[in-house]
PDB file of C-alpha atoms in Angstrom:
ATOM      1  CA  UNK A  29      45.790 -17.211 -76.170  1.00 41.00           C
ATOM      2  CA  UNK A  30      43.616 -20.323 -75.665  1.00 39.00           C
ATOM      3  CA  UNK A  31      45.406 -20.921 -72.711  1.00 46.00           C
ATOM      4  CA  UNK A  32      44.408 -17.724 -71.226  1.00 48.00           C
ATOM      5  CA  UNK A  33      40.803 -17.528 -72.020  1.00 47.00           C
ATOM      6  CA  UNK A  34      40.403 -20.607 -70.304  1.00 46.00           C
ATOM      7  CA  UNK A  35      41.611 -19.275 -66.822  1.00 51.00           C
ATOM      8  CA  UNK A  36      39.428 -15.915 -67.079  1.00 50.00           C
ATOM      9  CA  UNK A  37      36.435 -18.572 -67.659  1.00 51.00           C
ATOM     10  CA  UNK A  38      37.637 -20.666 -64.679  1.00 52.00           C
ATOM     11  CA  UNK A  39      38.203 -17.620 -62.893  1.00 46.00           C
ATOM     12  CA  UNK A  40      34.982 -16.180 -63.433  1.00 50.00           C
ATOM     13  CA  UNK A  41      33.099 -19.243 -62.351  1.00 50.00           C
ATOM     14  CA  UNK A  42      34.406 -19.316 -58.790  1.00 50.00           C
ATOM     15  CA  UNK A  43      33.495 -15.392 -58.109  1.00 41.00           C
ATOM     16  CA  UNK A  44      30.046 -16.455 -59.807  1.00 47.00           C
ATOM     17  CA  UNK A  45      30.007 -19.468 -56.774  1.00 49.00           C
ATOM     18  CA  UNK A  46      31.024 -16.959 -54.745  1.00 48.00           C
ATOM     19  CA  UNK A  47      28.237 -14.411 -54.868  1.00 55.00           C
ATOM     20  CA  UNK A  48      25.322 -14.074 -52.164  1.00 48.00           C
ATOM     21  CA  UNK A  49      21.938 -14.905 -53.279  1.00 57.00           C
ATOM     22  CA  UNK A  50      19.281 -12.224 -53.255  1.00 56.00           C
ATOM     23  CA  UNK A  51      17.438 -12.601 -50.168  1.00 54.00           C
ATOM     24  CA  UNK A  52      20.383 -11.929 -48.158  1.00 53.00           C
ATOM     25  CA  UNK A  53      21.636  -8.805 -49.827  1.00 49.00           C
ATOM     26  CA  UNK A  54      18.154  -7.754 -49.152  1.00 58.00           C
ATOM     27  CA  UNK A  55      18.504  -8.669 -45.555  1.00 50.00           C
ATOM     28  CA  UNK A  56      21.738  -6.749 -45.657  1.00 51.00           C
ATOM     29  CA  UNK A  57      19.772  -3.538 -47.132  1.00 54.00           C
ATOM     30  CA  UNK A  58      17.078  -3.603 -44.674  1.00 59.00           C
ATOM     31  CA  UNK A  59      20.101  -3.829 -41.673  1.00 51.00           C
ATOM     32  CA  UNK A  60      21.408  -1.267 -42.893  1.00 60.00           C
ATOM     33  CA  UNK A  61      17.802   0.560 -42.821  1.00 59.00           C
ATOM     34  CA  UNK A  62      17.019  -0.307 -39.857  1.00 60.00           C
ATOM     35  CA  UNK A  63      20.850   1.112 -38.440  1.00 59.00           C
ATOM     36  CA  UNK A  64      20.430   4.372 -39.624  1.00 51.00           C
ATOM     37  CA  UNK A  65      16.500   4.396 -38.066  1.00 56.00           C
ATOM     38  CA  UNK A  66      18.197   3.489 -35.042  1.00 51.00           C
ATOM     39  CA  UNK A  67      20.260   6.602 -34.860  1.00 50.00           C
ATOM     40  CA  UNK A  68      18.068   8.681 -36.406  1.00 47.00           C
ATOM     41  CA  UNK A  69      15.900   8.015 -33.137  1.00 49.00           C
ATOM     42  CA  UNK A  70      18.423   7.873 -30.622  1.00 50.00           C
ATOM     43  CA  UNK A  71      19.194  11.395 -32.205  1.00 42.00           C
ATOM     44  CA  UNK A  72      16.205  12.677 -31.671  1.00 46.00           C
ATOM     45  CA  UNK A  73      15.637  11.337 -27.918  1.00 44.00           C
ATOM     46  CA  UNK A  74      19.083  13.110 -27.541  1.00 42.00           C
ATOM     47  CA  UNK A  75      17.943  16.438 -28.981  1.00 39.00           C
ATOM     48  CA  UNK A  76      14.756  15.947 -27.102  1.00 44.00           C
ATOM     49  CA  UNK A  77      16.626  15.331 -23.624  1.00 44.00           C
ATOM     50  CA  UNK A  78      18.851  18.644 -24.564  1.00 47.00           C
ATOM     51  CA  UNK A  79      16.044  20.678 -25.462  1.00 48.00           C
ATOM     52  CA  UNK A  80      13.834  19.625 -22.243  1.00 53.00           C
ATOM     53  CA  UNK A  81      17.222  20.499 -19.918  1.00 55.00           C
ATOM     54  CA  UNK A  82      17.456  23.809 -21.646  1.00 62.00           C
ATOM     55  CA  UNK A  83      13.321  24.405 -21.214  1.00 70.00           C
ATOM     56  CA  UNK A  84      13.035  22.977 -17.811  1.00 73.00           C
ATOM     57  CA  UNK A  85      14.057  26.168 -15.930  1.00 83.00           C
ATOM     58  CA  UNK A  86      12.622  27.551 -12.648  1.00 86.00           C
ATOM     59  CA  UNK A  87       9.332  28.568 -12.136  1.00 88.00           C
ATOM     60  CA  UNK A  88       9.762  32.561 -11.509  1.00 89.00           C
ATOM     61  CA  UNK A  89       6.303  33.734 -11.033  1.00 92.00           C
ATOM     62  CA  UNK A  90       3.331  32.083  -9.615  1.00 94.00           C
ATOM     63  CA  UNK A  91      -0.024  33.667 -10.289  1.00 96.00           C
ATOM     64  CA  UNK A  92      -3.086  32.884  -7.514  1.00 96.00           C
ATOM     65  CA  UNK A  93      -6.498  33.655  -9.317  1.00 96.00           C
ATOM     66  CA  UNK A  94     -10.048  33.251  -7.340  1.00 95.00           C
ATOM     67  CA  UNK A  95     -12.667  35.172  -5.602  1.00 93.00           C
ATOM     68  CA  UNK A  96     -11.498  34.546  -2.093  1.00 93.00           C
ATOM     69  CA  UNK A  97     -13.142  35.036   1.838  1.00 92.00           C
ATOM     70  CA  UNK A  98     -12.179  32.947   3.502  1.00 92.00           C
ATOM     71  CA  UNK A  99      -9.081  31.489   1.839  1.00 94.00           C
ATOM     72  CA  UNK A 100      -5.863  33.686   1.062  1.00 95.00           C
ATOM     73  CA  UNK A 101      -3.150  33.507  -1.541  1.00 94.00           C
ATOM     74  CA  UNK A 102      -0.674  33.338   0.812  1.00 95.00           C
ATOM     75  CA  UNK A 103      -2.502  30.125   2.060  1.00 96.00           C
ATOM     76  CA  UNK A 104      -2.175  28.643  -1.920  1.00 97.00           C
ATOM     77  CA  UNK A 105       1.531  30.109  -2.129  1.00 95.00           C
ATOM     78  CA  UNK A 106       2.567  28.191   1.069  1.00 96.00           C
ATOM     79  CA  UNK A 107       0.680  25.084  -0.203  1.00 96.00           C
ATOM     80  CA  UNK A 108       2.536  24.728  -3.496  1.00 95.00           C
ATOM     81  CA  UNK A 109       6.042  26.283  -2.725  1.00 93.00           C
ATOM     82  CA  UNK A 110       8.182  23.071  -1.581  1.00 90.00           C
ATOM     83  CA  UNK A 111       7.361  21.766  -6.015  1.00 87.00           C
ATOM     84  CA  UNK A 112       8.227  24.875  -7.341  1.00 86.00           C
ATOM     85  CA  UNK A 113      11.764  23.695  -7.142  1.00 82.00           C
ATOM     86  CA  UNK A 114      11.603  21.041 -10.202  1.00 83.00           C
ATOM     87  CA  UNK A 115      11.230  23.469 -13.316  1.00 85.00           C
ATOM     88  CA  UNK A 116       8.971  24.809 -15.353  1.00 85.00           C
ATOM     89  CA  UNK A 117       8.447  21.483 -17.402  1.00 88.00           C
ATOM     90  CA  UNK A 118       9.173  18.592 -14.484  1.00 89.00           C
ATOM     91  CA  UNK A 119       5.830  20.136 -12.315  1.00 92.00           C
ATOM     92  CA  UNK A 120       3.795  17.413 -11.803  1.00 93.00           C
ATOM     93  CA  UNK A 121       0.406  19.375 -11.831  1.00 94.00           C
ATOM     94  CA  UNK A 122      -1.862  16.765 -10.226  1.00 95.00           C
ATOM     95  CA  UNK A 123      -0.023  16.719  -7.119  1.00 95.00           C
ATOM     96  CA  UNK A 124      -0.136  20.684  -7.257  1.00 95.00           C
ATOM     97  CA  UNK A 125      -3.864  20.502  -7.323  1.00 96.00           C
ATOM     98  CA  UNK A 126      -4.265  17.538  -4.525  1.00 96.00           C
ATOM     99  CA  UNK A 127      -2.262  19.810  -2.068  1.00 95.00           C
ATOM    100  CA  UNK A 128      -4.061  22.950  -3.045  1.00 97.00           C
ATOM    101  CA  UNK A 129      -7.573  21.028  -2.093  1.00 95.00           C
ATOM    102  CA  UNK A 130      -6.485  20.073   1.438  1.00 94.00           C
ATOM    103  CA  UNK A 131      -6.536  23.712   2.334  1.00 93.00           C
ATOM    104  CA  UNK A 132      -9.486  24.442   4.336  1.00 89.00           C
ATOM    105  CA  UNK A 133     -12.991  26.005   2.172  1.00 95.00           C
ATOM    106  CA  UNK A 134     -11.235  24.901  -1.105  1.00 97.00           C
ATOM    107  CA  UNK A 135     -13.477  23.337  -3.545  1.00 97.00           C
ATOM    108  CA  UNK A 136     -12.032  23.497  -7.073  1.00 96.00           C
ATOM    109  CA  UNK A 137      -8.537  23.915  -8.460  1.00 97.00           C
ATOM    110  CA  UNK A 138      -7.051  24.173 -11.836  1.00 97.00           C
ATOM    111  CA  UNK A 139      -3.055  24.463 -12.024  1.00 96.00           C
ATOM    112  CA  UNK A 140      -1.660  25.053 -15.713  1.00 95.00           C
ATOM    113  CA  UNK A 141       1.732  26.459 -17.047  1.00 92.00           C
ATOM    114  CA  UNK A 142       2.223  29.808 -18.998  1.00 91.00           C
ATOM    115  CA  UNK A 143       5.613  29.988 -21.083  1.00 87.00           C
ATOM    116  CA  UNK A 144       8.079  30.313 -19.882  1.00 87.00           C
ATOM    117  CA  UNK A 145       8.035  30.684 -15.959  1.00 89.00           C
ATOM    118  CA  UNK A 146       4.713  31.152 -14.840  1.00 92.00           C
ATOM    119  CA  UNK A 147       2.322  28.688 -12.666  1.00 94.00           C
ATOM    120  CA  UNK A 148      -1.256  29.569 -12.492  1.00 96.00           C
ATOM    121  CA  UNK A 149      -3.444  28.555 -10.000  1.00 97.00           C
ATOM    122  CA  UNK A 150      -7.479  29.058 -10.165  1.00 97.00           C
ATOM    123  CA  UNK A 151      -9.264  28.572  -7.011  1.00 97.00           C
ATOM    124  CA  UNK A 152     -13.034  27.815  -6.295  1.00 97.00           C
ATOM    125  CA  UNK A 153     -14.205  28.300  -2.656  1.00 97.00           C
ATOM    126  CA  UNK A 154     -16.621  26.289  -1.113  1.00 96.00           C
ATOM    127  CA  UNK A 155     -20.122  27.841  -0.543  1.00 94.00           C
ATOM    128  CA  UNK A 156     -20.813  26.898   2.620  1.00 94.00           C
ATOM    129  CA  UNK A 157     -24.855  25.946   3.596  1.00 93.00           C
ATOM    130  CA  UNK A 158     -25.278  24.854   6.310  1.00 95.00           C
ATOM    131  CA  UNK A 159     -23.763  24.051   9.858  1.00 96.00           C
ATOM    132  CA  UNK A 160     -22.897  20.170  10.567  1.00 95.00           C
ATOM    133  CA  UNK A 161     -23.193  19.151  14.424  1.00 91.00           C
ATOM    134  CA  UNK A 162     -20.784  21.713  16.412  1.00 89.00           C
ATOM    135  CA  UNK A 163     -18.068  22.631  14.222  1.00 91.00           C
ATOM    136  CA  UNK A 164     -18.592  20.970  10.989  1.00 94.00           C
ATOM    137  CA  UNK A 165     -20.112  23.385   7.281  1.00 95.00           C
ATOM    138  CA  UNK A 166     -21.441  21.485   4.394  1.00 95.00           C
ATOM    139  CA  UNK A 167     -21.743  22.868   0.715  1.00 94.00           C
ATOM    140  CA  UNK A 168     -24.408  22.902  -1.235  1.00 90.00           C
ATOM    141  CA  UNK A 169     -24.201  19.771  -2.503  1.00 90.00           C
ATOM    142  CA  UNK A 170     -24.901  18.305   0.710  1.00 90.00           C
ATOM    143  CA  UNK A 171     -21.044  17.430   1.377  1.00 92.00           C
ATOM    144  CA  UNK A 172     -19.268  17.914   4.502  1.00 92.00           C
ATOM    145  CA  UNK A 173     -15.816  19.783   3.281  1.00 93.00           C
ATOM    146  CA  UNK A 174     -14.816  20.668   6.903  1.00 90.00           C
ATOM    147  CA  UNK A 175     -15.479  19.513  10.895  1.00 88.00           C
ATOM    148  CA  UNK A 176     -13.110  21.965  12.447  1.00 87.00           C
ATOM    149  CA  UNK A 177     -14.946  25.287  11.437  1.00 88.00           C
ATOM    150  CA  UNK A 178     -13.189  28.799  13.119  1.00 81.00           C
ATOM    151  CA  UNK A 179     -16.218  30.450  12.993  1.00 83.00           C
ATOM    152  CA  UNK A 180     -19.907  29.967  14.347  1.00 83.00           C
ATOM    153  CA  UNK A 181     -21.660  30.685  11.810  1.00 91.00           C
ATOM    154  CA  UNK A 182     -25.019  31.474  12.992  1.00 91.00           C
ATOM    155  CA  UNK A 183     -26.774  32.509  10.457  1.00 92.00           C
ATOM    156  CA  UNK A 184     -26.300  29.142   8.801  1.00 94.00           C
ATOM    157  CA  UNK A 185     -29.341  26.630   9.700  1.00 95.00           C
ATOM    158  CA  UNK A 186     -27.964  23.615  11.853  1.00 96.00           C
ATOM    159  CA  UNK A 187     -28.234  20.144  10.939  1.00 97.00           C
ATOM    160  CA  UNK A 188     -27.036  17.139  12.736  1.00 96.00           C
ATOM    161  CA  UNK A 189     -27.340  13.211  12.759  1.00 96.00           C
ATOM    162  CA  UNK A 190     -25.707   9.927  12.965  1.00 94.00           C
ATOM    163  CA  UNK A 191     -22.057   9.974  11.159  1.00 90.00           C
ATOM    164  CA  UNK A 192     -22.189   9.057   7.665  1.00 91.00           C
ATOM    165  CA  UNK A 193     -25.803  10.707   7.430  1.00 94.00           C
ATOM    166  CA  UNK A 194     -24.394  14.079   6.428  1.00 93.00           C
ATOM    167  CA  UNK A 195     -25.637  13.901   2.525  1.00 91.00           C
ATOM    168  CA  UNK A 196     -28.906  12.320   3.615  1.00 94.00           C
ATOM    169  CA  UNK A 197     -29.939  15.248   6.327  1.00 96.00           C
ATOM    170  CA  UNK A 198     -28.602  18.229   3.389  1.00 93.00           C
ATOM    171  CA  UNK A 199     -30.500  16.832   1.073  1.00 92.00           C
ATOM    172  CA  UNK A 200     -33.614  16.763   3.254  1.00 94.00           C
ATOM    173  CA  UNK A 201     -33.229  20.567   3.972  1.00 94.00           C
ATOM    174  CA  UNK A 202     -32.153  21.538   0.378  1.00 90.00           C
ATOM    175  CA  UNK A 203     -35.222  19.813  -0.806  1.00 89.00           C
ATOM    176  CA  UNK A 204     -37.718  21.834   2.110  1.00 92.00           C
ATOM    177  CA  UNK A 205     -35.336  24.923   1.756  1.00 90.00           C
ATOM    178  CA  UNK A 206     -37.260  26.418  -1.135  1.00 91.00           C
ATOM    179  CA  UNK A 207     -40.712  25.181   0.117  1.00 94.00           C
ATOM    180  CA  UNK A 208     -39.915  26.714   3.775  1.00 94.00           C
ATOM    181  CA  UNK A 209     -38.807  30.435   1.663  1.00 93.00           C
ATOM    182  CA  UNK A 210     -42.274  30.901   0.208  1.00 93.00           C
ATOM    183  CA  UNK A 211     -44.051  29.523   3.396  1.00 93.00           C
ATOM    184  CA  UNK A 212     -41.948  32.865   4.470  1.00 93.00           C
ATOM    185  CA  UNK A 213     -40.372  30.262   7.289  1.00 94.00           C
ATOM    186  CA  UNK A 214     -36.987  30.169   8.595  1.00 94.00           C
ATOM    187  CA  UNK A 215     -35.216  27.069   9.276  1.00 95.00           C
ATOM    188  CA  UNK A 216     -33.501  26.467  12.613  1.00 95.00           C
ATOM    189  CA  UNK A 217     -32.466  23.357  12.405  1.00 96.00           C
ATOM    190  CA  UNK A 218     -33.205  19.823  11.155  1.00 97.00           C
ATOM    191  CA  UNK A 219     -31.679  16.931  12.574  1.00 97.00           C
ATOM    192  CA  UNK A 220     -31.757  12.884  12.419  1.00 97.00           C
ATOM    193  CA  UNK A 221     -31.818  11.093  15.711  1.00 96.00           C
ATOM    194  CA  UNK A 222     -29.944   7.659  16.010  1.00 95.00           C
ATOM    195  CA  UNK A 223     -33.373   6.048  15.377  1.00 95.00           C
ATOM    196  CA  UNK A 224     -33.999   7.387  12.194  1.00 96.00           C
ATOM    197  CA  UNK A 225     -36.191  10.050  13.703  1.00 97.00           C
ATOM    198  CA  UNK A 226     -36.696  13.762  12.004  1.00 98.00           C
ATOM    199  CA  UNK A 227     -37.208  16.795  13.757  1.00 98.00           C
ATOM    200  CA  UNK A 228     -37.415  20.321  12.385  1.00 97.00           C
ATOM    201  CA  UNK A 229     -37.225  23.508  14.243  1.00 97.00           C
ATOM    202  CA  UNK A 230     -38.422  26.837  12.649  1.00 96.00           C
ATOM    203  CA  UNK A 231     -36.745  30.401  13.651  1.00 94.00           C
ATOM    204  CA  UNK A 232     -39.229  30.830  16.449  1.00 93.00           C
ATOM    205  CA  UNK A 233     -37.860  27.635  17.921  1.00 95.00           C
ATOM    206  CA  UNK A 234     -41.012  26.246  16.597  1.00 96.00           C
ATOM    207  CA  UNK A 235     -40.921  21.479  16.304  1.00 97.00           C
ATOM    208  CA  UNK A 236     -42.523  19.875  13.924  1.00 97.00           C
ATOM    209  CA  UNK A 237     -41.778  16.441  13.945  1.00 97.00           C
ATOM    210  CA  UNK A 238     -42.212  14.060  11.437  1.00 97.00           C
ATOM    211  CA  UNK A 239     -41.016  10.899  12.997  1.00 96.00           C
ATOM    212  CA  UNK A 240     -39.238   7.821  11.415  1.00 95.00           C
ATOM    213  CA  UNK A 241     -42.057   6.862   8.531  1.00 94.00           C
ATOM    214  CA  UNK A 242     -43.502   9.054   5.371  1.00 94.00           C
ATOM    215  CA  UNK A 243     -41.206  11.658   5.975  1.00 95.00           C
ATOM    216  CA  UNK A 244     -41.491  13.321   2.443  1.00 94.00           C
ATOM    217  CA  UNK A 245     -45.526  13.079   2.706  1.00 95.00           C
ATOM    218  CA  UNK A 246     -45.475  14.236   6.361  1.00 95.00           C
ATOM    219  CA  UNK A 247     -43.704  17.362   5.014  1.00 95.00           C
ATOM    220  CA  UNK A 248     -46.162  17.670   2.266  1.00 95.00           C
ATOM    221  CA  UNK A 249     -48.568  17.601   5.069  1.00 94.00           C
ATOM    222  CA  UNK A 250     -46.895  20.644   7.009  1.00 95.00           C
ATOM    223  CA  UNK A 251     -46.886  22.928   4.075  1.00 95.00           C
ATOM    224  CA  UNK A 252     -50.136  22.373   2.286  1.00 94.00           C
ATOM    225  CA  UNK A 253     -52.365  22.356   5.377  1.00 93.00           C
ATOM    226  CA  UNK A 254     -50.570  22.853   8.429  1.00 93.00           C
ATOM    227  CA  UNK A 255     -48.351  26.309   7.674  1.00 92.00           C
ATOM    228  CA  UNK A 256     -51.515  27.670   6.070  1.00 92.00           C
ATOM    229  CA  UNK A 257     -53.935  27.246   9.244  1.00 89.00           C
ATOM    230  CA  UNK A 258     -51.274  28.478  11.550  1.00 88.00           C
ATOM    231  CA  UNK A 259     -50.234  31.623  10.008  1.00 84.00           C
ATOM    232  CA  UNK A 260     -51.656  33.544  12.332  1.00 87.00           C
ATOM    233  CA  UNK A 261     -51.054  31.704  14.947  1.00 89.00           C
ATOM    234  CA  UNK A 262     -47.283  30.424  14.630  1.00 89.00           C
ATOM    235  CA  UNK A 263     -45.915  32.975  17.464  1.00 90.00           C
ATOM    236  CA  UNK A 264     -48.121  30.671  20.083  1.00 93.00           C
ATOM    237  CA  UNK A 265     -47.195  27.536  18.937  1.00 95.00           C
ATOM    238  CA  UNK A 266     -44.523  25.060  20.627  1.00 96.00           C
ATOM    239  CA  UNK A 267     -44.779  22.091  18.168  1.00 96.00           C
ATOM    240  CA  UNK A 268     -46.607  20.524  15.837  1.00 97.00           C
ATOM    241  CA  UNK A 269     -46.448  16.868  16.039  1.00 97.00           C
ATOM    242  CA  UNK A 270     -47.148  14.899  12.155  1.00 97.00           C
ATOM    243  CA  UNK A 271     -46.617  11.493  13.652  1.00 95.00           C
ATOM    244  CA  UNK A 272     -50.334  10.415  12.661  1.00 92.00           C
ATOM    245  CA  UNK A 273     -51.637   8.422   9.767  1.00 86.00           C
ATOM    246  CA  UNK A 274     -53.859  11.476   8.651  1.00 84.00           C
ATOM    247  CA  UNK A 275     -53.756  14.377  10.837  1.00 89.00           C
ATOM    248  CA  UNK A 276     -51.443  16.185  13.254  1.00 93.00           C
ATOM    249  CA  UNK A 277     -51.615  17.656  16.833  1.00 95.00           C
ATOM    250  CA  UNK A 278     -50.732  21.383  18.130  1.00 94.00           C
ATOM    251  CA  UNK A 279     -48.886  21.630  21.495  1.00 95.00           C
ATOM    252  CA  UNK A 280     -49.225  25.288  22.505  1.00 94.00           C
ATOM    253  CA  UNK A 281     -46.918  27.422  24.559  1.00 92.00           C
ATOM    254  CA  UNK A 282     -47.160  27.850  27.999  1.00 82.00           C
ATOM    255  CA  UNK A 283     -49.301  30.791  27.780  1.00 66.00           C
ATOM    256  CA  UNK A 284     -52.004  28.725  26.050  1.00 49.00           C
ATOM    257  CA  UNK A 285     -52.371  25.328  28.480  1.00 47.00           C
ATOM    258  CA  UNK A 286     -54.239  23.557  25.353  1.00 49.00           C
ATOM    259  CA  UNK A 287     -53.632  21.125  22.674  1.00 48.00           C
ATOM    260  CA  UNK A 288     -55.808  21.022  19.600  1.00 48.00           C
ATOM    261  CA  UNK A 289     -55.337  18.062  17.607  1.00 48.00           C
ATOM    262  CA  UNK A 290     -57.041  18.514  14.050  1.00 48.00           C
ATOM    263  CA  UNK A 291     -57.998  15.383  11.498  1.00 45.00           C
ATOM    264  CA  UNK A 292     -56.628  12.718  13.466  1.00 46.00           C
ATOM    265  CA  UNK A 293     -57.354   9.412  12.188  1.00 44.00           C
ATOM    266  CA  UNK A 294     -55.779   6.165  13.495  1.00 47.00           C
ATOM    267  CA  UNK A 295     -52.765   5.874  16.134  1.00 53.00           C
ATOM    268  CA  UNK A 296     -49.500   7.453  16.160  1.00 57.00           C
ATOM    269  CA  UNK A 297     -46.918   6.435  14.215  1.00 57.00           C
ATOM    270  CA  UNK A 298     -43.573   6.459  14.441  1.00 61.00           C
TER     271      UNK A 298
END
């Protein structure tokens, strides 16, 4: 009996050498943790991908919204037709929009999705102010959205000048716009010469030019004394010339060989 208690001790003592300290059975746990987050995950990215292929179906209706005159549906339908191809879920909406805005008179697009097949497109058109050199429109921000305008447009005022000058000259006449409206004036045109020089021609085909210097105060100068004096006269006149420190001159039509020049002080300025 001894005998035999002393090999259970002896046993005993090598299975106690034999066992793993602590820090690596907790090493062991968190492996195991950290296997079964693993497919927990890759479970999910698989139910994910499934779902997605199931979702991702093709687009069946597409729904053109907008107040349109001079673009068409047709015109948005033909411009986003070739993407309509990936599914519902693999549109890639920005690139929607971007062709959308090429169109001609397009300003603003929104593209979204409606579950489960439907693409909806909102357009803004642009509101066209005024005519840019021959065939050009800019909005009324001042920004030139086309130069290959269909259409005369003659009822727009014209403006021209050197290229790149396009938001300087709009926002010249959509800062006189109002000021010409209750002077009960209409604008012809206004336009920038390659100098730097301004000219503006009223709906009787009436110049007053303001020259290269003080344009804003030359302006100033045409509405708060010259438009007033000329009321009655306007019909007769050919152009009013502001180049002056502090006056202007009159050139009248042929009818009326005569120039008056009013409250001219110092020499012409550019």
């Amino acid at each position: 009996m001894f005998g035999r208690k002393s090999n259970r001790r002896r046993t005993e003592s090598r299975l106690a050498k034999l066992r793993l300290p602590k820090a690596a059975l907790g090493w062991l746990a968190r492996a195991r943790t950290i296997g079964l987050s693993a497919l927990a995950v890759l479970a999910l990215v698989a139910f994910g991908a499934g779902a997605r292929a199931l979702l991702d179906q093709p687009v069946r209706q597409l729904v053109v919204e907008g107040t349109f005159q001079r673009v068409t549906s047709l015109q948005v339908e033909e411009a986003v037709a070739p993407d309509l191809g990936r599914g519902f879920l693999s549109l890639d909406l920005p690139e929607l929009r971007e062709h959308v805005r090429r169109l001609d008179w397009v300003d603003q697009v929104n593209v979204g999705r409606a579950w489960p097949d439907t693409l909806i497109v909102r357009v803004t058109e642009h509101r066209a102010a005024a005519r840019w050199g021959d065939t050009g429109l800019l909005n009324v921000r001042g920004e030139l959205f086309t130069d290959r305008a269909q259409h005369g447009y003659p009822e727009l005022p014209s403006l021209s000048g050197p290229s790149g000058s396009e938001h300087e000259v709009a926002r010249r006449y959509l800062a006189a716009r109002g000021r010409l409206a209750e002077a009960d004036l209409a604008l012809e045109s206004l336009r920038m010469d390659e100098r730097g020089a301004w000219t503006l021609v009223l709906g009787g085909g009436q110049e007053i030019r303001l020259g290269r210097r003080d344009v804003d105060e030359r302006l100033d100068r045409f509405f708060e004394v010259v438009a007033p004096v000329l009321t009655s006269e306007l019909g007769r006149v050919d152009y009013v010339d502001l180049r002056y420190t502090n006056g202007f001159a009159v050139g009248w039509r042929a009818t009326n060989a005569k120039e008056l020049t009013a409250q001219v002080r110092g020499n012409e300025r550019g």
